[in-house]
Amino acid sequence: TITNGVLSASQANTIEANGGVSNVTLNDITTTAASGRLLINVDNGTNLANSGFHDATKLVPNPAMLTLTANDNSVLRGDSVVALDGSKADLIFNSGSLYTGKMTNVTNTIFNNGSWNVTGNSNITQNLTNAGGIYFQNLGQTVTVGGNYTGVAGSVIRLDTQLGDDNSPTDKLHVIGNTTGTTRLDVRNAGGTGAQTINGINVVQVD
């Protein structure tokens, strides 16, 4: 648990979970990933062994299980990546905390009065719960949820769409599982001048 202040790493990923179980709680923390580095990296440790950080002959790969909780208006900037080696990561943003970045193979994400500035295509392998806000930053991004999406009354998803014909570029929420609850969609026109649609512009897809 880290409370109050700035968390930084100049030559490495900011938060590493390389095998085993890790619980990280940030209270009123500001952190930004260094250029070319990740904010959060989760894997079984093989990459560190290959880099010479550990003795590869003695390392038994062990999937990592990370739970990260951000509280008290914490501000986190940078991308999060979970390796497809059995590792998992649950990211929880409470109490006005803000995450800016993209997520790759994150297991579960909860925004409980927290927010996400989406900076690139992202995928969450299991479930996404939105009791806060999700704000797309660049036209043409997709957030894919491999499980279910739950919206809590008062939550919002803000996305950009070039309001034209059916093939207009747009941000998109793609839910492979089911959706429940309520979320307001805030659609911003990204330079569209209007055109005839047949099926409409697909901003939310629920499989």
Tab-separated table of C-alpha atoms in Angstrom:
chain	number	residue	atom	x	y	z
A	1	THR	CA	0.000	0.000	0.000
A	2	ILE	CA	1.361	3.401	-1.004
A	3	THR	CA	-0.292	6.557	0.306
A	4	ASN	CA	0.222	10.151	-0.881
A	5	GLY	CA	2.889	11.217	-3.344
A	6	VAL	CA	4.369	10.228	-6.685
A	7	LEU	CA	5.335	6.751	-7.876
A	8	SER	CA	7.795	6.639	-10.783
A	9	ALA	CA	10.355	4.462	-12.560
A	10	SER	CA	12.691	6.039	-15.101
A	11	GLN	CA	14.144	2.926	-16.778
A	12	ALA	CA	11.602	0.168	-16.202
A	13	ASN	CA	7.894	-0.584	-16.125
A	14	THR	CA	6.329	1.146	-13.126
A	15	ILE	CA	4.463	-1.839	-11.651
A	16	GLU	CA	5.668	-5.399	-12.341
A	17	ALA	CA	3.917	-8.582	-11.226
A	18	ASN	CA	6.132	-11.472	-12.342
A	19	GLY	CA	4.577	-14.605	-10.880
A	20	GLY	CA	2.736	-15.223	-7.631
A	21	VAL	CA	0.008	-13.193	-5.963
A	22	SER	CA	0.330	-9.405	-5.638
A	23	ASN	CA	-2.043	-6.886	-4.064
A	24	VAL	CA	-1.211	-3.233	-4.749
A	25	THR	CA	-3.233	-0.369	-3.252
A	26	LEU	CA	-2.598	3.248	-4.247
A	27	ASN	CA	-4.123	6.009	-2.128
A	28	ASP	CA	-3.880	9.545	-3.551
A	29	ILE	CA	-0.957	8.572	-5.800
A	30	THR	CA	0.129	10.119	-9.113
A	31	THR	CA	2.127	7.898	-11.445
A	32	THR	CA	3.101	8.100	-15.123
A	33	ALA	CA	4.902	5.393	-17.084
A	34	ALA	CA	8.294	6.343	-18.487
A	35	SER	CA	8.621	6.781	-22.252
A	36	GLY	CA	8.605	3.408	-23.983
A	37	ARG	CA	7.630	1.601	-20.772
A	38	LEU	CA	4.406	0.180	-19.339
A	39	LEU	CA	2.531	1.357	-16.295
A	40	ILE	CA	1.542	-2.222	-15.421
A	41	ASN	CA	3.109	-5.440	-16.712
A	42	VAL	CA	1.883	-8.844	-15.528
A	43	ASP	CA	3.501	-12.158	-16.549
A	44	ASN	CA	4.957	-15.398	-15.208
A	45	GLY	CA	8.490	-14.065	-14.957
A	46	THR	CA	9.939	-15.709	-18.050
A	47	ASN	CA	10.779	-12.389	-19.697
A	48	LEU	CA	12.796	-11.273	-16.680
A	49	ALA	CA	14.726	-14.544	-16.727
A	50	ASN	CA	15.463	-14.178	-20.410
A	51	SER	CA	16.762	-10.654	-19.800
A	52	GLY	CA	19.263	-11.946	-17.262
A	53	PHE	CA	17.495	-10.459	-14.234
A	54	HIS	CA	16.914	-13.965	-12.882
A	55	ASP	CA	18.780	-17.227	-13.435
A	56	ALA	CA	16.639	-18.884	-16.104
A	57	THR	CA	17.887	-22.330	-15.063
A	58	LYS	CA	16.413	-21.878	-11.585
A	59	LEU	CA	13.191	-20.073	-12.441
A	60	VAL	CA	9.963	-22.063	-12.593
A	61	PRO	CA	7.413	-19.962	-14.528
A	62	ASN	CA	4.527	-19.112	-12.213
A	63	PRO	CA	1.462	-17.214	-13.486
A	64	ALA	CA	0.977	-13.865	-11.777
A	65	MET	CA	-2.260	-12.804	-10.088
A	66	LEU	CA	-2.380	-9.029	-9.567
A	67	THR	CA	-5.119	-7.002	-7.899
A	68	LEU	CA	-4.533	-3.264	-8.159
A	69	THR	CA	-6.827	-0.821	-6.360
A	70	ALA	CA	-6.584	2.943	-6.868
A	71	ASN	CA	-8.298	5.180	-4.303
A	72	ASP	CA	-8.596	8.826	-3.267
A	73	ASN	CA	-8.329	10.579	-6.631
A	74	SER	CA	-5.209	8.697	-7.724
A	75	VAL	CA	-4.036	9.521	-11.256
A	76	LEU	CA	-2.440	6.719	-13.305
A	77	ARG	CA	-1.048	7.205	-16.807
A	78	GLY	CA	0.358	4.469	-19.041
A	79	ASP	CA	-0.564	1.183	-20.723
A	80	SER	CA	-1.339	-2.096	-18.939
A	81	VAL	CA	-0.450	-5.504	-20.420
A	82	VAL	CA	-1.174	-9.006	-19.101
A	83	ALA	CA	0.663	-11.882	-20.774
A	84	LEU	CA	-1.331	-14.829	-22.116
A	85	ASP	CA	0.543	-17.305	-19.913
A	86	GLY	CA	-2.132	-17.935	-17.296
A	87	SER	CA	-1.515	-14.617	-15.558
A	88	LYS	CA	-4.428	-12.424	-14.486
A	89	ALA	CA	-4.970	-8.836	-13.383
A	90	ASP	CA	-7.961	-7.131	-11.809
A	91	LEU	CA	-7.855	-3.321	-11.898
A	92	ILE	CA	-10.184	-1.380	-9.578
A	93	PHE	CA	-10.562	2.402	-9.663
A	94	ASN	CA	-12.417	3.964	-6.736
A	95	SER	CA	-13.083	7.393	-5.251
A	96	GLY	CA	-12.512	9.645	-8.236
A	97	SER	CA	-9.370	7.871	-9.473
A	98	LEU	CA	-8.448	8.349	-13.140
A	99	TYR	CA	-6.671	5.893	-15.433
A	100	THR	CA	-5.351	7.093	-18.807
A	101	GLY	CA	-4.030	4.451	-21.182
A	102	LYS	CA	-4.946	1.258	-22.977
A	103	MET	CA	-5.489	-2.202	-21.530
A	104	THR	CA	-4.345	-5.465	-23.113
A	105	ASN	CA	-5.674	-8.783	-21.735
A	106	VAL	CA	-6.659	-7.269	-18.379
A	107	THR	CA	-8.910	-9.805	-16.653
A	108	ASN	CA	-11.528	-7.692	-14.860
A	109	THR	CA	-11.930	-3.937	-14.549
A	110	ILE	CA	-14.136	-2.030	-12.119
A	111	PHE	CA	-14.726	1.727	-12.199
A	112	ASN	CA	-16.417	2.572	-8.909
A	113	ASN	CA	-16.666	6.354	-9.139
A	114	GLY	CA	-13.455	6.147	-11.162
A	115	SER	CA	-12.801	7.014	-14.802
A	116	TRP	CA	-10.878	5.716	-17.821
A	117	ASN	CA	-9.435	7.830	-20.635
A	118	VAL	CA	-9.085	5.246	-23.419
A	119	THR	CA	-6.026	6.027	-25.547
A	120	GLY	CA	-5.995	2.950	-27.813
A	121	ASN	CA	-7.729	-0.317	-28.697
A	122	SER	CA	-8.208	-2.289	-25.485
A	123	ASN	CA	-9.489	-5.693	-24.431
A	124	ILE	CA	-10.720	-7.019	-21.102
A	125	THR	CA	-10.856	-10.805	-21.101
A	126	GLN	CA	-13.647	-11.224	-18.545
A	127	ASN	CA	-15.882	-8.504	-17.084
A	128	LEU	CA	-16.125	-4.706	-17.048
A	129	THR	CA	-18.182	-2.867	-14.447
A	130	ASN	CA	-18.773	0.830	-15.047
A	131	ALA	CA	-19.983	2.903	-12.121
A	132	GLY	CA	-18.058	5.927	-13.342
A	133	GLY	CA	-16.965	7.114	-16.777
A	134	ILE	CA	-15.220	5.737	-19.863
A	135	TYR	CA	-13.965	8.422	-22.249
A	136	PHE	CA	-12.530	7.571	-25.677
A	137	GLN	CA	-9.720	9.921	-26.640
A	138	ASN	CA	-9.168	9.201	-30.374
A	139	LEU	CA	-11.577	8.366	-33.180
A	140	GLY	CA	-11.697	4.718	-34.259
A	141	GLN	CA	-10.899	2.952	-30.981
A	142	THR	CA	-12.601	-0.204	-29.713
A	143	VAL	CA	-12.912	-1.553	-26.182
A	144	THR	CA	-13.630	-5.295	-26.303
A	145	VAL	CA	-15.074	-7.064	-23.263
A	146	GLY	CA	-14.669	-10.835	-23.422
A	147	GLY	CA	-17.275	-11.455	-20.707
A	148	ASN	CA	-20.044	-9.198	-19.458
A	149	TYR	CA	-20.550	-5.443	-19.175
A	150	THR	CA	-22.412	-4.039	-16.169
A	151	GLY	CA	-23.523	-0.423	-16.156
A	152	VAL	CA	-24.505	1.349	-12.940
A	153	ALA	CA	-27.027	4.186	-13.051
A	154	GLY	CA	-25.172	7.471	-13.491
A	155	SER	CA	-22.289	5.945	-15.465
A	156	VAL	CA	-21.316	7.258	-18.894
A	157	ILE	CA	-19.429	6.211	-22.011
A	158	ARG	CA	-18.286	9.136	-24.167
A	159	LEU	CA	-17.240	8.267	-27.695
A	160	ASP	CA	-16.452	9.980	-30.994
A	161	THR	CA	-18.319	9.184	-34.201
A	162	GLN	CA	-18.025	10.779	-37.622
A	163	LEU	CA	-21.725	11.213	-38.250
A	164	GLY	CA	-22.130	10.101	-41.849
A	165	ASP	CA	-23.238	6.857	-43.534
A	166	ASP	CA	-23.140	3.290	-42.169
A	167	ASN	CA	-19.379	3.010	-42.753
A	168	SER	CA	-18.439	6.101	-40.771
A	169	PRO	CA	-15.443	5.710	-38.443
A	170	THR	CA	-16.443	5.512	-34.805
A	171	ASP	CA	-15.331	4.519	-31.341
A	172	LYS	CA	-17.023	1.330	-30.194
A	173	LEU	CA	-17.825	-0.852	-27.199
A	174	HIS	CA	-17.844	-4.547	-28.179
A	175	VAL	CA	-19.252	-6.907	-25.541
A	176	ILE	CA	-18.865	-10.601	-26.321
A	177	GLY	CA	-21.016	-11.651	-23.356
A	178	ASN	CA	-24.087	-9.922	-21.950
A	179	THR	CA	-24.946	-6.405	-20.798
A	180	THR	CA	-26.908	-5.429	-17.715
A	181	GLY	CA	-27.782	-2.183	-15.980
A	182	THR	CA	-27.796	1.353	-17.338
A	183	THR	CA	-25.121	3.575	-18.904
A	184	ARG	CA	-25.579	6.860	-20.731
A	185	LEU	CA	-23.936	7.104	-24.154
A	186	ASP	CA	-22.467	10.524	-24.956
A	187	VAL	CA	-21.777	10.609	-28.713
A	188	ARG	CA	-19.631	13.467	-30.058
A	189	ASN	CA	-19.579	14.269	-33.759
A	190	ALA	CA	-16.036	13.962	-35.160
A	191	GLY	CA	-16.378	16.063	-38.297
A	192	GLY	CA	-19.346	14.296	-39.903
A	193	THR	CA	-21.664	16.325	-42.101
A	194	GLY	CA	-24.539	13.826	-42.128
A	195	ALA	CA	-25.530	11.130	-44.629
A	196	GLN	CA	-28.215	8.530	-45.243
A	197	THR	CA	-27.859	5.367	-43.137
A	198	ILE	CA	-29.521	1.988	-43.631
A	199	ASN	CA	-28.479	0.037	-40.547
A	200	GLY	CA	-27.020	2.957	-38.635
A	201	ILE	CA	-23.550	3.448	-37.177
A	202	ASN	CA	-22.610	0.611	-34.808
A	203	VAL	CA	-21.291	2.182	-31.606
A	204	VAL	CA	-22.188	-0.725	-29.283
A	205	GLN	CA	-22.080	-4.387	-30.309
A	206	VAL	CA	-23.349	-7.098	-27.956
A	207	ASP	CA	-22.702	-10.654	-29.129
